[in-house]
Coordinates of C-alpha atoms in Angstrom, one line a residue:
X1188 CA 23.9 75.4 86.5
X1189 CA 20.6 75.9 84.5
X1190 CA 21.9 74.4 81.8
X1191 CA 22.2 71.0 83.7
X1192 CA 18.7 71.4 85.6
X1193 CA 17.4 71.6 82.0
X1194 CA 18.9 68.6 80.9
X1195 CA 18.1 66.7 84.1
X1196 CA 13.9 68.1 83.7
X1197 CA 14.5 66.7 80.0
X1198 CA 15.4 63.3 81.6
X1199 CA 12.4 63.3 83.7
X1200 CA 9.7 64.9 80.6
X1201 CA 9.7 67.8 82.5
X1202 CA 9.9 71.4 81.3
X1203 CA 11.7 74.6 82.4
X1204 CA 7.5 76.1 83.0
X1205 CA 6.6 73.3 85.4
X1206 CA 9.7 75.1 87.9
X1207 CA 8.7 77.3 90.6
X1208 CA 11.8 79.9 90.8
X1209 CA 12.8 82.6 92.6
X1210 CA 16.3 84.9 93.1
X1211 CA 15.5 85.2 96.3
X1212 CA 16.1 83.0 99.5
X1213 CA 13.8 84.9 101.6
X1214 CA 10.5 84.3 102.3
X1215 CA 7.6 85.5 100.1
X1216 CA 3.8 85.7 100.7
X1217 CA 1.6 82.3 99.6
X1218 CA 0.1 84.2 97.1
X1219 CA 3.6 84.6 95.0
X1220 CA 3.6 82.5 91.9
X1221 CA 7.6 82.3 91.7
X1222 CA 8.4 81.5 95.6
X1223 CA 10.4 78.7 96.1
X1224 CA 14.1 78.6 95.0
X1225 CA 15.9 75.5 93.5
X1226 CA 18.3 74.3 96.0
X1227 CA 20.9 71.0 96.8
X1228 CA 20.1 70.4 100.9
X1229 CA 21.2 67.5 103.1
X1230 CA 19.4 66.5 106.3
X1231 CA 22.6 64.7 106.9
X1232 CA 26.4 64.3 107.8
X1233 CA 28.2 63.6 105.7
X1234 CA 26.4 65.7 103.4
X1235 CA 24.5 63.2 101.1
X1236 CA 22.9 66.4 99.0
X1237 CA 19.5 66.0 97.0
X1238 CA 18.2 68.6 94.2
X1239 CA 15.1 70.0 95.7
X1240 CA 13.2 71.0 92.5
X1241 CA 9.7 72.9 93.7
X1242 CA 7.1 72.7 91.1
X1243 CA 4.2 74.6 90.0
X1244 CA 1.6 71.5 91.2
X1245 CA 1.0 68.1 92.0
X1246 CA 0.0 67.5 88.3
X1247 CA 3.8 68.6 87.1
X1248 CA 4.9 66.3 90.6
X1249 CA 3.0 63.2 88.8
X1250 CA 3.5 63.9 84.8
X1251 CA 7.0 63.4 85.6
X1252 CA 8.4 60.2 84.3
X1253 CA 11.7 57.7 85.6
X1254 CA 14.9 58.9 83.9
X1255 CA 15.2 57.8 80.2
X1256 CA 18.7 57.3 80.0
X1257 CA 20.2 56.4 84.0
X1258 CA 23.7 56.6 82.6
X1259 CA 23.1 60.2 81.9
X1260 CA 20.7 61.0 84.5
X1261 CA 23.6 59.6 87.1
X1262 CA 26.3 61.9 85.3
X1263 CA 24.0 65.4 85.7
X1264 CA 23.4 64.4 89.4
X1265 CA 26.7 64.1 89.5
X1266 CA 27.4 67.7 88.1
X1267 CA 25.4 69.3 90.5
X1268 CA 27.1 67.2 93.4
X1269 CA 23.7 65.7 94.0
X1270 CA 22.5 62.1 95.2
X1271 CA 19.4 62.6 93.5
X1272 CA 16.6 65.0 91.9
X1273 CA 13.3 65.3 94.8
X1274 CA 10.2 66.8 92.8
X1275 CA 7.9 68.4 95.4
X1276 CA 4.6 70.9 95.1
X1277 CA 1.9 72.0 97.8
X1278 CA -0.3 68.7 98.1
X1279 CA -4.1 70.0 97.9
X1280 CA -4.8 65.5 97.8
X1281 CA -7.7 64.2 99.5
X1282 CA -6.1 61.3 101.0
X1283 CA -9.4 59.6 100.6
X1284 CA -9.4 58.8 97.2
X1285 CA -6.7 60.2 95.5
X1286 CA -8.4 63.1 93.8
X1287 CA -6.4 66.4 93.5
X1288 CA -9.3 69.3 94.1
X1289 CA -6.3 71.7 93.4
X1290 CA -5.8 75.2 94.9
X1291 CA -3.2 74.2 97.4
X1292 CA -1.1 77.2 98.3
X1293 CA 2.7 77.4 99.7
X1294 CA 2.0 78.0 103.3
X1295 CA 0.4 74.6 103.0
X1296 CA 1.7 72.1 105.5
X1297 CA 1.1 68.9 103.0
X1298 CA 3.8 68.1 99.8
X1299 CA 3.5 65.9 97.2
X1300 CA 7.3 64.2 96.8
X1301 CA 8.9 62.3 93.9
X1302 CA 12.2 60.8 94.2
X1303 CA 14.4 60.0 91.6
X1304 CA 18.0 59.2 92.9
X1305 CA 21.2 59.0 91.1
X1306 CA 22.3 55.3 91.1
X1307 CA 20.2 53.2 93.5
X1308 CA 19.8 50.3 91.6
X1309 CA 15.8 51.4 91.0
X1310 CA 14.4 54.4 89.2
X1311 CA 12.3 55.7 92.2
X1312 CA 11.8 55.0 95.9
X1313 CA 8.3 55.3 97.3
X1314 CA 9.4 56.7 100.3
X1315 CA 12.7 58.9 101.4
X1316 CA 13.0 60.5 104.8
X1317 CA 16.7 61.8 104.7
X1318 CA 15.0 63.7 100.9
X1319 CA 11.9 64.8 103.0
X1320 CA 14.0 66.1 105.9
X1321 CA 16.6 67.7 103.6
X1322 CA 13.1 69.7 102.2
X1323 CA 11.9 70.4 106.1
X1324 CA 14.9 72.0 106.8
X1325 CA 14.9 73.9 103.2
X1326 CA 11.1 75.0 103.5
X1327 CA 11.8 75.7 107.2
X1328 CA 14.2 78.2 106.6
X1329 CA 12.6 80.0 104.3
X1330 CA 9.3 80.7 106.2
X1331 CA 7.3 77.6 104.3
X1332 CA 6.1 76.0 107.7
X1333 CA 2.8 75.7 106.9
X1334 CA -0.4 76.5 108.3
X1335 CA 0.1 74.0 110.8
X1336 CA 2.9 75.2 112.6
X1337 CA 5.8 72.8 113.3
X1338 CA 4.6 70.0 111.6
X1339 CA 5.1 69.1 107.7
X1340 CA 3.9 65.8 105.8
X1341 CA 5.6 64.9 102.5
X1342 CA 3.5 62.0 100.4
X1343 CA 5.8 59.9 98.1
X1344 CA 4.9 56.9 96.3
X1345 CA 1.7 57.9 94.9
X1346 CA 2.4 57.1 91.5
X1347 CA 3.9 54.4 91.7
X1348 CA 1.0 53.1 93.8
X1349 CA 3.1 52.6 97.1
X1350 CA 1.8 56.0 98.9
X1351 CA 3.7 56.6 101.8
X1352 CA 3.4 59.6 104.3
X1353 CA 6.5 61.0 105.8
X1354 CA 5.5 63.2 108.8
X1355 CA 8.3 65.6 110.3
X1356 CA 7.6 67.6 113.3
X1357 CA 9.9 70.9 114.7
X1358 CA 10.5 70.4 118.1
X1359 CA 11.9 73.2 119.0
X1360 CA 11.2 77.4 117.9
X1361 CA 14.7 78.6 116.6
X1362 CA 18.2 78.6 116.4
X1363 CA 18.7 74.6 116.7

C-alpha cells in the first residue's frame, strides 16, 4: 500500500524521491533510473518477511534517520505484514576510508544496507543476514547479480559506526 510506505519513509525522514520504483519485476538494464521494485522477501521459514526498500544512493541509505515514533513505526510494519523496513542502494564505498566517490550502478555486486526492524528492543542492528539473504534472493531473481557473478556483499552498520560486511555467495546456476 503506498499510502503506508509513505508513512513508514516519513518515520525514517525519508521521501517518496529517494525510492527507486518500478512496475515491473523483470530485469532492466544498469543504466535504468527506475529498476528495482519495492518488495516484502523472506530468506526464511517460517516466513519472517522484511520490506526491501531500494534507494536512489548510498546518500538517501545514510540520511535516513531511527524511527521517530516506534509505536507507529511497529504498527505500519505491521500493515505490510513485515518484521522490518531494509534500506539498500548500489555501494560505490571505498572501504578504505569511508568515502562515497559515487557512480555505482545496479549490476554492482556491493550494497549499502540499513536495518530498521519492527520491535527489537533497538532502533537498528548493525548487521542482519536473514535481511541481506532475503535481498540476495530478491536481487537474484531479478537479474541484479552483479558484476561479480554469484557473489553479493551487503555493508550494514556504517552509520552507526559498527560496519559490518555480509558476504553471500550462489552456489549453484538455477532452479535451486
Amino acid at each position: 500500500d503506498k499510502d503506508v510506505v509513505q508513512r513508514l519513509l516519513e518515520e525514517i525522514r525519508l521521501e517518496q524521491s529517494d525510492i527507486i520504483v518500478s512496475e515491473s519485476l523483470s530485469p532492466l538494464p544498469s543504466s535504468a533510473t527506475n529498476a528495482l521494485p519495492l518488495v516484502n522477501s523472506s530468506a526464511v521459514i517460517p516466513y519472517r518477511y522484511k520490506t526491501l526498500i531500494p534507494l536512489q544512493n548510498a546518500e538517501a541509505v545514510h540520511r535516513a534517520q531511527n524511527p521517530k515514533r516506534a509505536h507507529v513505526f511497529r504498527q505500519l510494519c505491521d500493515l505490510l505484514s513485515s518484521t522490518g523496513v531494509y534500506l539498500y542502494s548500489p555501494s560505490s564505498f571505498d572501504d578504505g576510508d569511508g568515502s562515497d566517490p559515487g557512480g555505482a550502478s545496479l549490476s554492482s555486486s556491493s550494497w549499502e544496507c540499513r536495518q530498521f526492524p519492527r520491535a527489537s528492543g533497538y532502533p537498528e542492528d548493525p548487521a542482519t543476514g536473514v535481511a541481506a539473504a532475503a535481498l540476495a534472493g530478491s536481487l537474484r531473481r531479478r537479474g541484479y547479480c552483479g558484476e561479480g557473478g554469484n557473489v553479493l556483499r551487503f555493508y550494514q552498520g556504517r552509520r552507526m559506526g559498527m560496519l559490518s560486511e555480509i558476504g553471500i555467495e550462489f552456489l549453484k546456476d538455477g532452479g535451486g
